[in-house]
Coordinates of C-alpha atoms and ligand atoms in Angstrom, one line a residue:
Chain A
X1 CA 144.1 85.7 176.3
X2 CA 146.0 82.5 176.0
X3 CA 148.8 82.3 173.5
X4 CA 147.1 79.5 171.8
X5 CA 144.4 82.0 170.7
X6 CA 146.8 83.8 168.4
X7 CA 146.8 83.1 164.7
X8 CA 150.2 82.0 163.4
X9 CA 152.5 85.0 163.7
X10 CA 149.9 87.0 165.5
X11 CA 148.1 88.7 162.5
X12 CA 144.9 87.2 161.1
X13 CA 145.1 85.7 157.6
X14 CA 143.1 88.5 156.0
X15 CA 145.6 91.1 157.3
X16 CA 148.5 89.0 156.1
X17 CA 147.0 88.7 152.7
X18 CA 146.5 92.5 152.6
X19 CA 150.2 93.0 153.6
X20 CA 151.4 90.4 151.0
X21 CA 149.5 92.2 148.3
X22 CA 151.3 95.4 149.3
X23 CA 154.6 93.6 149.3
X24 CA 154.1 92.1 145.9
X25 CA 153.1 95.5 144.5
X26 CA 156.3 97.0 146.2
X27 CA 158.4 94.3 144.5
X28 CA 156.8 95.0 141.2
X29 CA 157.6 98.7 141.5
X30 CA 161.0 98.9 143.2
X31 CA 161.3 101.8 145.6
X32 CA 157.6 102.9 145.3
X33 CA 155.9 103.5 148.6
X34 CA 152.7 101.3 148.8
X35 CA 150.1 102.4 151.3
X36 CA 148.8 99.7 153.6
X37 CA 146.4 99.5 156.5
X38 CA 148.8 99.2 159.4
X39 CA 147.4 97.2 162.3
X40 CA 147.8 97.9 166.0
X41 CA 150.5 95.7 167.3
X42 CA 151.2 94.8 170.9
X43 CA 154.2 97.2 171.0
X44 CA 154.6 100.9 170.7
X45 CA 155.3 102.7 167.4
X46 CA 159.1 103.3 167.1
X47 CA 159.6 99.6 168.1
X48 CA 159.4 98.4 164.6
X49 CA 155.7 97.7 164.2
X50 CA 156.0 98.1 160.4
X51 CA 158.8 95.7 160.2
X52 CA 157.0 93.3 162.6
X53 CA 153.9 93.3 160.3
X54 CA 156.0 92.6 157.2
X55 CA 157.9 89.8 159.0
X56 CA 154.6 88.3 160.2
X57 CA 153.3 88.3 156.6
X58 CA 156.4 86.6 155.3
X59 CA 157.0 83.9 158.0
X60 CA 156.3 80.2 157.4
X61 CA 156.6 77.6 160.1
X62 CA 159.8 76.4 158.5
X63 CA 161.5 79.7 158.7
X64 CA 164.4 80.7 161.0
X65 CA 164.3 84.3 162.2
X66 CA 167.1 86.6 163.2
X67 CA 166.4 90.1 164.6
X68 CA 169.0 92.8 164.8
X69 CA 169.0 96.2 166.3
X70 CA 172.0 98.4 165.4
X71 CA 173.9 95.3 164.5
X72 CA 173.3 93.5 167.8
X73 CA 170.9 90.6 168.6
X74 CA 170.8 91.2 172.3
X75 CA 169.3 94.7 172.7
X76 CA 165.9 95.0 174.4
X77 CA 164.2 95.8 171.1
X78 CA 165.7 92.8 169.2
X79 CA 165.1 90.4 172.1
X80 CA 161.4 91.4 172.4
X81 CA 160.7 91.1 168.7
X82 CA 162.4 87.7 168.6
X83 CA 160.5 86.5 171.7
X84 CA 157.3 87.8 170.1
X85 CA 157.7 85.6 167.1
X86 CA 158.9 82.6 169.1
X87 CA 155.6 82.8 171.1
X88 CA 153.2 83.7 168.3
X89 CA 154.7 81.7 165.4
X90 CA 156.9 79.1 167.2
X91 CA 159.5 79.6 164.5
X92 CA 163.2 78.8 165.1
X93 CA 165.4 81.8 165.8
X94 CA 169.1 82.3 165.4
X95 CA 171.7 84.9 165.9
X96 CA 173.7 83.7 162.9
X97 CA 173.2 85.6 159.7
X98 CA 173.8 82.6 157.5
X99 CA 171.4 80.4 159.5
X100 CA 168.4 82.8 159.2
X101 CA 165.9 82.7 156.3
X102 CA 164.2 86.0 157.5
X103 CA 166.2 88.8 159.1
X104 CA 164.4 91.8 160.6
X105 CA 166.7 94.7 161.1
X106 CA 166.8 98.2 162.5
X107 CA 169.7 100.5 161.5
X108 CA 172.1 97.9 159.8
X109 CA 172.6 95.5 157.0
X110 CA 174.6 92.4 158.0
X111 CA 178.3 92.4 157.0
X112 CA 178.0 88.8 155.7
X113 CA 176.6 88.8 152.1
X114 CA 173.0 87.6 152.0
X115 CA 171.8 84.9 149.7
X116 CA 168.8 84.3 147.4
X117 CA 167.1 82.2 150.1
X118 CA 167.0 85.1 152.5
X119 CA 164.6 88.0 153.1
X120 CA 165.8 91.2 154.9
X121 CA 163.0 93.2 156.6
X122 CA 163.8 96.8 157.5
X123 CA 162.0 98.8 160.2
X124 CA 161.3 102.3 158.9
X125 CA 160.4 105.3 160.9
X126 CA 160.0 107.9 158.1
X127 CA 159.6 106.4 154.6
X128 CA 159.3 109.7 152.7
X129 CA 162.8 111.0 151.6
X130 CA 161.4 114.3 150.4
X131 CA 159.6 115.1 153.7
X132 CA 162.6 117.1 154.9
X133 CA 162.0 119.9 152.5
X134 CA 158.4 119.4 151.4
X135 CA 156.0 118.6 154.2
X136 CA 152.9 118.4 151.9
X137 CA 152.1 114.7 151.2
X138 CA 150.0 115.7 148.1
X139 CA 153.1 117.4 146.7
X140 CA 155.7 114.7 147.5
X141 CA 153.4 112.1 145.9
X142 CA 153.3 114.2 142.7
X143 CA 157.1 114.7 142.8
X144 CA 157.6 110.9 142.9
X145 CA 155.0 110.4 140.1
X146 CA 156.7 112.9 137.9
X147 CA 160.3 112.1 138.9
X148 CA 160.8 115.6 140.1
X149 CA 163.7 114.9 142.4
X150 CA 165.7 118.2 142.2
X151 CA 164.7 118.8 145.8
X152 CA 166.7 115.8 147.0
X153 CA 169.8 117.5 145.7
X154 CA 168.8 120.7 147.4
X155 CA 169.1 118.8 150.7
X156 CA 172.5 117.5 149.8
X157 CA 173.5 121.0 148.6
X158 CA 172.5 122.4 152.0
X159 CA 174.6 119.8 153.7
X160 CA 177.7 120.7 151.8
X161 CA 177.1 124.5 152.2
X162 CA 176.8 124.0 155.9
X163 CA 179.3 121.3 156.7
X164 CA 181.7 121.4 153.7
X165 CA 180.8 117.9 152.8
X166 CA 177.7 115.8 152.6
X167 CA 177.1 115.3 156.3
X168 CA 174.1 113.0 156.0
X169 CA 175.4 109.8 157.4
X170 CA 172.2 107.8 158.1
X171 CA 169.1 107.3 155.9
X172 CA 171.2 108.5 152.9
X173 CA 168.8 108.8 149.9
X174 CA 169.1 106.4 147.0
X175 CA 167.7 106.1 143.5
X176 CA 166.2 102.6 142.8
X177 CA 166.6 101.1 139.4
X178 CA 166.9 104.6 137.9
X179 CA 163.3 105.5 139.0
X180 CA 162.1 106.1 142.5
X181 CA 164.1 107.9 145.1
X182 CA 164.0 106.0 148.4
X183 CA 164.9 106.4 152.0
X184 CA 166.8 103.2 152.9
X185 CA 165.8 103.6 156.6
X186 CA 168.3 104.9 159.1
X187 CA 171.1 102.5 158.1
X188 CA 174.6 104.1 158.1
X189 CA 175.6 105.2 154.6
X190 CA 178.4 102.7 155.0
X191 CA 175.7 100.1 154.3
X192 CA 174.3 101.8 151.2
X193 CA 176.5 99.9 148.6
X194 CA 175.1 96.6 149.9
X195 CA 171.5 97.7 148.9
X196 CA 172.3 97.4 145.2
X197 CA 172.7 94.1 143.5
X198 CA 171.8 92.2 146.7
X199 CA 170.8 88.6 146.2
X200 CA 168.2 88.7 149.0
X201 CA 164.8 90.3 148.9
X202 CA 164.7 93.6 150.8
X203 CA 161.4 94.7 152.3
X204 CA 160.7 97.9 154.2
X205 CA 157.8 98.5 156.6
X206 CA 156.8 101.8 158.2
X207 CA 154.0 101.1 160.8
X208 CA 153.0 104.6 161.9
X209 CA 153.2 106.0 158.4
X210 CA 151.5 103.0 156.9
X211 CA 153.9 102.4 154.0
X212 CA 155.6 99.4 152.5
X213 CA 158.3 99.4 149.9
X214 CA 160.7 96.9 148.5
X215 CA 163.9 96.2 146.5
X216 CA 163.8 92.9 144.6
X217 CA 167.0 90.9 144.3
X218 CA 169.8 92.2 142.0
X219 CA 168.3 95.7 141.7
X220 CA 170.4 98.8 140.8
X221 CA 170.5 101.1 143.8
X222 CA 172.5 104.3 143.5
X223 CA 173.3 106.8 146.3
X224 CA 172.6 110.4 145.3
X225 CA 175.5 112.8 145.1
X226 CA 177.2 115.6 143.1
X227 CA 179.9 115.1 140.5
X228 CA 182.4 117.1 142.6
X229 CA 181.2 115.6 145.9
X230 CA 180.8 111.9 145.1
X231 CA 179.1 109.5 147.6
X232 CA 181.5 107.9 150.1
X233 CA 180.6 104.9 152.2
X234 CA 182.5 106.1 155.2
X235 CA 183.3 104.4 158.5
X236 CA 185.6 105.1 161.4
X237 CA 189.2 104.9 160.3
X238 CA 190.1 101.9 162.5
X239 CA 190.1 98.1 162.5
X240 CA 187.9 96.2 164.9
X241 CA 189.8 96.0 168.3
X242 CA 188.3 92.5 168.9
X243 CA 188.5 90.7 165.5
X244 CA 190.8 93.0 163.4
X245 CA 188.3 93.4 160.6
X246 CA 189.3 96.4 158.4
X247 CA 186.1 96.7 156.4
X248 CA 183.2 96.3 158.8
X249 CA 181.1 99.1 160.3
X250 CA 182.4 100.0 163.8
X251 CA 180.8 101.2 167.0
X252 CA 182.9 103.3 169.4
X253 CA 182.7 102.0 172.9
X254 CA 183.8 103.9 176.0
X255 CA 185.7 101.5 178.2
X256 CA 186.4 103.5 181.3
X257 CA 185.9 106.9 182.8
X258 CA 189.5 108.0 181.9
X259 CA 188.8 108.4 178.2
X260 CA 189.6 104.8 177.3
X261 CA 187.7 103.7 174.2
X262 CA 187.7 100.9 171.7
X263 CA 186.2 100.3 168.2
X264 CA 184.3 97.1 167.7
X265 CA 182.2 95.6 164.9
X266 CA 178.6 96.8 165.1
X267 CA 177.6 93.5 163.6
X268 CA 178.1 91.3 166.7
X269 CA 177.5 88.0 164.9
X270 CA 180.0 88.9 162.2
X271 CA 182.6 89.8 164.9
X272 CA 182.0 86.6 166.9
X273 CA 182.3 84.5 163.7
X274 CA 185.6 86.1 162.8
X275 CA 187.0 85.6 166.3
X276 CA 185.9 81.9 166.2
X277 CA 187.9 81.7 163.0
X278 CA 191.0 82.9 164.9
X279 CA 191.1 86.6 163.8
X280 CA 192.3 88.9 166.5
X281 CA 192.3 92.7 167.1
X282 CA 194.4 95.2 169.1
X283 CA 192.6 94.5 172.4
X284 CA 192.1 90.7 172.0
X285 CA 193.2 88.7 175.1
X286 CA 196.8 87.5 174.9
X287 CA 197.1 84.0 173.5
X288 CA 193.8 84.3 171.6
X289 CA 195.6 84.2 168.3
X290 CA 195.3 81.0 166.5
Chain B
X1 CA 157.8 114.9 127.5
X2 CA 159.1 116.8 124.5
X3 CA 159.6 120.4 125.4
X4 CA 162.6 121.9 123.7
X5 CA 164.2 125.0 125.2
X6 CA 166.1 126.1 122.2
X7 CA 163.7 127.1 119.6
X8 CA 164.5 130.3 117.8
X9 CA 162.4 133.2 118.9
X10 CA 160.0 134.3 116.2
X11 CA 159.5 138.0 117.0
X12 CA 156.5 138.2 114.7
X13 CA 154.4 135.7 116.4
X14 CA 153.0 136.1 119.9
X15 CA 154.7 134.2 122.8
X16 CA 151.4 134.0 124.5
X17 CA 147.9 134.3 122.9
X18 CA 144.9 134.5 125.2
X19 CA 141.5 134.0 123.7
X20 CA 138.2 134.7 125.6
X21 CA 139.5 133.5 128.9
X22 CA 136.8 133.2 131.6
X23 CA 137.0 132.0 135.2
X24 CA 134.0 131.9 137.5
X25 CA 133.9 131.3 141.2
X26 CA 130.4 129.7 141.3
X27 CA 128.2 132.5 140.1
X28 CA 130.7 135.2 140.8
X29 CA 133.0 136.4 138.0
X30 CA 136.7 136.0 138.6
X31 CA 137.6 137.2 135.1
X32 CA 135.6 137.2 131.9
X33 CA 136.2 137.2 128.2
X34 CA 139.8 138.3 128.4
X35 CA 141.8 138.3 125.1
X36 CA 145.3 139.6 124.3
X37 CA 148.6 138.8 122.7
X38 CA 152.0 139.1 124.4
X39 CA 155.0 139.4 122.1
X40 CA 158.5 138.3 123.0
X41 CA 160.4 140.9 125.0
X42 CA 157.2 142.7 125.9
X43 CA 156.1 143.8 129.4
X44 CA 152.4 143.8 129.9
X45 CA 150.9 145.5 132.9
X46 CA 147.5 144.5 134.3
X47 CA 146.0 147.3 136.4
X48 CA 142.7 147.8 138.2
X49 CA 141.4 148.2 141.7
X50 CA 141.3 145.4 144.3
X51 CA 138.9 142.6 143.3
X52 CA 138.9 143.4 139.6
X53 CA 140.2 140.0 138.7
X54 CA 144.0 140.6 138.1
X55 CA 145.2 137.8 140.3
X56 CA 142.6 135.4 139.0
X57 CA 143.7 136.1 135.4
X58 CA 147.4 135.7 136.2
X59 CA 146.7 132.4 138.0
X60 CA 144.8 131.1 135.0
X61 CA 147.6 132.1 132.7
X62 CA 150.2 130.4 134.8
X63 CA 148.1 127.2 135.1
X64 CA 147.7 127.5 138.9
X65 CA 143.9 127.8 138.3
X66 CA 141.9 125.9 135.7
X67 CA 139.8 128.4 133.6
X68 CA 136.2 127.7 132.6
X69 CA 136.3 128.9 129.1
X70 CA 138.8 130.1 126.5
X71 CA 142.3 129.2 125.3
X72 CA 145.8 130.1 126.4
X73 CA 148.4 129.4 123.7
X74 CA 152.0 129.5 124.7
X75 CA 154.1 129.4 121.6
X76 CA 151.1 127.9 119.8
X77 CA 150.5 125.1 122.4
X78 CA 147.3 125.2 124.4
X79 CA 148.4 125.5 128.0
X80 CA 144.9 124.7 129.2
X81 CA 145.0 121.2 127.8
X82 CA 148.7 120.6 128.6
X83 CA 149.2 117.5 130.8
X84 CA 150.3 118.2 134.3
X85 CA 153.9 116.9 133.9
X86 CA 154.3 119.1 130.9
X87 CA 152.9 122.1 132.7
X88 CA 155.1 121.6 135.7
X89 CA 158.1 121.2 133.5
X90 CA 157.3 124.5 131.8
X91 CA 156.8 126.2 135.2
X92 CA 160.4 125.3 136.2
X93 CA 162.1 126.0 132.9
X94 CA 160.6 128.5 130.5
X95 CA 158.2 130.2 133.0
X96 CA 158.7 131.9 136.3
X97 CA 156.3 133.2 138.9
X98 CA 157.1 136.0 141.4
X99 CA 154.6 136.1 144.2
X100 CA 153.6 139.2 146.1
X101 CA 154.6 137.6 149.4
X102 CA 158.1 136.2 149.2
X103 CA 157.2 133.5 151.7
X104 CA 154.9 132.0 149.0
X105 CA 157.8 131.8 146.5
X106 CA 160.8 130.9 148.7
X107 CA 161.7 127.9 150.8
X108 CA 162.2 129.6 154.1
X109 CA 164.1 126.6 155.6
X110 CA 166.7 126.6 152.8
X111 CA 169.7 128.9 152.5
X112 CA 169.7 131.7 149.9
X113 CA 172.1 129.7 147.8
X114 CA 169.9 126.6 148.0
X115 CA 166.9 128.7 147.0
X116 CA 168.6 130.0 143.9
X117 CA 170.1 126.6 143.0
X118 CA 166.9 124.7 143.3
X119 CA 165.7 125.4 139.7
X120 CA 169.2 124.4 138.4
X121 CA 169.1 121.1 140.3
X122 CA 165.5 120.6 139.1
X123 CA 166.7 120.6 135.5
X124 CA 169.6 118.3 136.3
X125 CA 172.6 120.4 137.5
X126 CA 174.8 118.0 139.5
X127 CA 178.0 119.9 140.0
X128 CA 178.1 121.6 143.4
X129 CA 180.7 124.2 142.5
X130 CA 178.9 125.2 139.4
X131 CA 175.6 125.5 141.2
X132 CA 177.2 127.6 143.9
X133 CA 178.9 129.8 141.3
X134 CA 175.6 130.5 139.6
X135 CA 173.9 131.2 142.9
X136 CA 176.7 133.6 143.9
X137 CA 176.5 135.4 140.5
X138 CA 172.7 135.7 140.8
X139 CA 172.8 137.0 144.4
X140 CA 175.2 139.7 143.1
X141 CA 172.8 140.6 140.2
X142 CA 170.0 141.2 142.7
X143 CA 172.3 143.1 145.0
X144 CA 172.6 140.6 147.8
X145 CA 176.1 140.3 149.3
X146 CA 177.9 137.0 148.4
X147 CA 178.6 136.3 152.1
X148 CA 174.9 136.0 152.7
X149 CA 174.7 132.9 150.5
X150 CA 174.4 130.4 153.4
X151 CA 171.9 132.5 155.4
X152 CA 168.2 131.6 155.4
X153 CA 165.7 134.0 154.0
X154 CA 164.2 134.5 157.5
X155 CA 167.3 136.5 158.3
X156 CA 166.6 138.8 155.3
X157 CA 164.6 142.0 155.2
X158 CA 161.4 142.1 153.1
X159 CA 163.1 143.8 150.2
X160 CA 166.0 141.3 150.2
X161 CA 163.6 138.4 150.4
X162 CA 161.8 139.7 147.3
X163 CA 165.1 140.1 145.5
X164 CA 166.0 136.6 146.4
X165 CA 162.7 135.4 145.1
X166 CA 163.5 137.1 141.8
X167 CA 167.0 135.6 141.6
X168 CA 165.5 132.1 142.3
X169 CA 163.1 132.6 139.4
X170 CA 165.5 134.0 136.9
X171 CA 168.5 131.7 137.4
X172 CA 167.4 129.4 134.6
X173 CA 166.7 132.3 132.2
X174 CA 163.0 131.8 131.7
X175 CA 161.2 133.4 128.7
X176 CA 158.0 134.4 130.4
X177 CA 157.8 135.8 133.9
X178 CA 154.5 136.3 135.8
X179 CA 154.6 138.8 138.7
X180 CA 151.7 139.4 141.1
X181 CA 152.2 142.8 142.9
X182 CA 156.0 142.2 143.3
X183 CA 156.5 145.4 145.2
X184 CA 153.3 145.1 147.1
X185 CA 154.2 144.7 150.7
X186 CA 157.3 146.9 150.7
X187 CA 158.2 150.4 152.0
X188 CA 158.2 153.1 149.3
X189 CA 162.0 153.5 149.3
X190 CA 162.5 149.8 149.1
X191 CA 160.0 149.6 146.3
X192 CA 161.9 152.2 144.2
X193 CA 165.1 150.2 144.4
X194 CA 163.3 146.9 143.5
X195 CA 161.7 148.6 140.6
X196 CA 165.0 149.9 139.2
X197 CA 166.4 146.4 139.6
X198 CA 163.5 144.8 137.9
X199 CA 163.6 147.2 135.1
X200 CA 167.3 146.6 134.3
X201 CA 166.9 142.8 134.6
X202 CA 164.0 142.8 132.2
X203 CA 165.9 144.9 129.8
X204 CA 169.2 143.0 130.0
X205 CA 167.6 139.6 129.8
X206 CA 165.0 140.6 127.2
X207 CA 162.3 139.0 129.4
X208 CA 158.6 138.8 128.5
X209 CA 156.7 139.8 131.6
X210 CA 153.1 139.9 132.7
X211 CA 152.9 142.1 135.8
X212 CA 149.9 142.6 138.0
X213 CA 149.8 145.8 140.0
X214 CA 147.3 148.2 141.4
X215 CA 150.0 150.8 141.5
X216 CA 150.0 153.0 138.4
X217 CA 153.5 154.3 139.1
X218 CA 154.8 150.7 139.0
X219 CA 152.9 150.2 135.7
X220 CA 154.3 153.4 134.2
X221 CA 157.9 152.4 135.1
X222 CA 157.9 148.8 133.9
X223 CA 155.1 148.1 131.4
X224 CA 155.2 148.7 127.6
X225 CA 151.5 148.0 127.4
X226 CA 148.6 148.2 129.9
X227 CA 145.4 146.3 130.3
X228 CA 142.8 147.9 132.6
X229 CA 140.4 145.6 134.4
X230 CA 137.2 146.2 136.1
X231 CA 134.7 143.6 137.5
X232 CA 136.7 140.9 135.9
X233 CA 136.7 142.4 132.4
X234 CA 139.3 144.3 130.3
X235 CA 137.8 147.7 129.7
X236 CA 140.8 149.4 128.0
X237 CA 144.2 148.4 126.7
X238 CA 147.0 150.1 124.8
X239 CA 150.5 151.5 125.1
X240 CA 151.2 152.5 128.7
X241 CA 151.7 156.2 128.0
X242 CA 148.6 156.3 125.9
X243 CA 146.4 154.7 128.5
X244 CA 147.8 156.8 131.4
X245 CA 148.1 160.1 129.6
X246 CA 145.0 159.9 127.5
X247 CA 142.6 157.4 129.0
X248 CA 139.5 156.7 127.0
X249 CA 137.2 154.8 129.3
X250 CA 135.6 156.8 132.1
X251 CA 136.7 154.3 134.7
X252 CA 140.3 154.6 133.6
X253 CA 140.0 158.3 133.8
X254 CA 139.0 158.0 137.4
X255 CA 141.7 155.5 138.1
X256 CA 144.4 157.8 136.5
X257 CA 143.1 160.9 138.3
X258 CA 143.9 158.9 141.4
X259 CA 140.4 159.1 142.8
X260 CA 140.4 155.4 143.0
X261 CA 144.0 154.9 144.1
X262 CA 144.6 153.5 147.5
Ligands
ADP1 N1 139.1 131.6 145.7 C1 138.1 132.5 145.4 N2 136.8 132.1 145.7 C2 135.8 132.9 145.4 N3 135.9 134.1 144.9 C3 137.1 134.6 144.6 C4 138.3 133.8 144.9 N4 139.4 134.5 144.6 C5 138.9 135.7 144.1 N5 137.6 135.7 144.1 C6 136.8 136.8 143.7 O1 137.0 137.1 142.3 C7 137.1 138.4 142.0 C8 138.5 138.8 141.5 O2 139.5 138.6 142.5 P1 141.0 138.7 142.3 O3 141.4 138.0 141.1 O4 141.7 138.3 143.6 O5 141.2 140.3 142.1 P2 142.5 141.3 142.2 O6 143.7 140.4 142.2 O7 142.3 142.2 141.1 O8 142.4 142.0 143.5 C9 136.8 139.1 143.3 O9 135.4 139.4 143.3 C10 137.1 138.1 144.4 O10 136.3 138.3 145.5
MG2 MG1 145.4 140.3 143.6

């Protein structure tokens, strides 16, 4: 099939309308999982088919798209999704957070604060935060409807009992606007505080599980915890070795086979921007300082 | 939802009033025309051979099954017409249900402490140390060593699992406890220990209990009053000693003479 045969952004208009209805419902009921009829996409599940469908339903020809995977724009997954929309929608793309109007992400929220003109689309593998302890879908739906969320704390209790602290470090459950408990997708819990009060629209798409949910701008999002084990947005206790950033989420990188390692910003665009501004880190090339 | 937990117990009015309760499975009778009152602090035993409708009745009372006719008044509120949220709230606050098979009443993938703490967290407990202290205390009360608190129920014997299920149910001090053959699947020696434990918990906590059993020895030990069921109907009821020592109905006489006991 020639590329010209695709509708704009691959999905047909009826499908996009169906997804937009789910998105609007999700925005009207923050944190509530809206079922939608997920379509087959020309990529395997686990590659962000839910996020891709949400992005497809949001894109307009004027948009500029950024795709991040674990903070980076250049992984296979990020590159293939970006290429997909370059081909099927012909939209502009960018690696710069500030330049993008739609950002599809897997596993991270950009370090740079987002604005009201932006939409952040998350790829979600498992949308149901209660699944861990209650596999019956009929029961979890009832628990959401009746706000029976004690089980979420049982999970955190088990964590502390086993590890001495809440060891959940990804997909850390949150309560949205005092109502629904939501899985924020496997972002590090370091990113959780950014979920609340964000200026941008946040949309979540789970392809295989056929669920969409959303957090509208400036919504209250609280990470669950115990009084005596309060939530902590932890990260590695280092500065970025390339840009010196003290408050960005870091990846540990093995640099040689003699145990050498370095810590670098997981958000590559953020790191590059800081370096361009003249910031340096422990392992910056000599003379790089401004 | 407006269910208040701290209403003074009125010992003169029944905690539970059951009026002409009937549950059919198609054309077959599950239980029919059952009426009784349960007063605060009372232990009512429901006995009868297998298939006589004991479990059906208990499930209707606890709201697990919808009955076809009759009323169940819990503290003067009709449980049958209660909304589902209200009923579920009752089930995790004022009521408790001990299943015959501990697997039906425990979360097998969650530690003993988590199992006991769940009801506390379900009603809003958010202090880890306090939840753990309660769980430790309750494990002690059901004779499970404190150092087993982080073990999963899978690693427990049948008797321990049943005691854990009891702790998990009693931790929030319910008023009304439903039990369906709680000693059913256990060895005789293990049964005896569990019965002793149940008896002292019931006495110490002043629990109101409806206990289903086909074992008259269990009924004799725990129940103040007995209801004998046959083919879904109550054929005799009265004080436990009266029913067992001086049965009036021919079927009860057979039952007591152990002809029908399995
Ligand atoms: N789910 C069901 N569907 C159809 N019939 C049932 C069901 N459960 C129980 N029954 C029937 O209802 C009667 C009472 O059963 P039950 O309440 O389980 O008795 P018990 O607990 O005294 O052994 C029996 O005749 C049984 O076969
Ligand atoms: Mg039975």
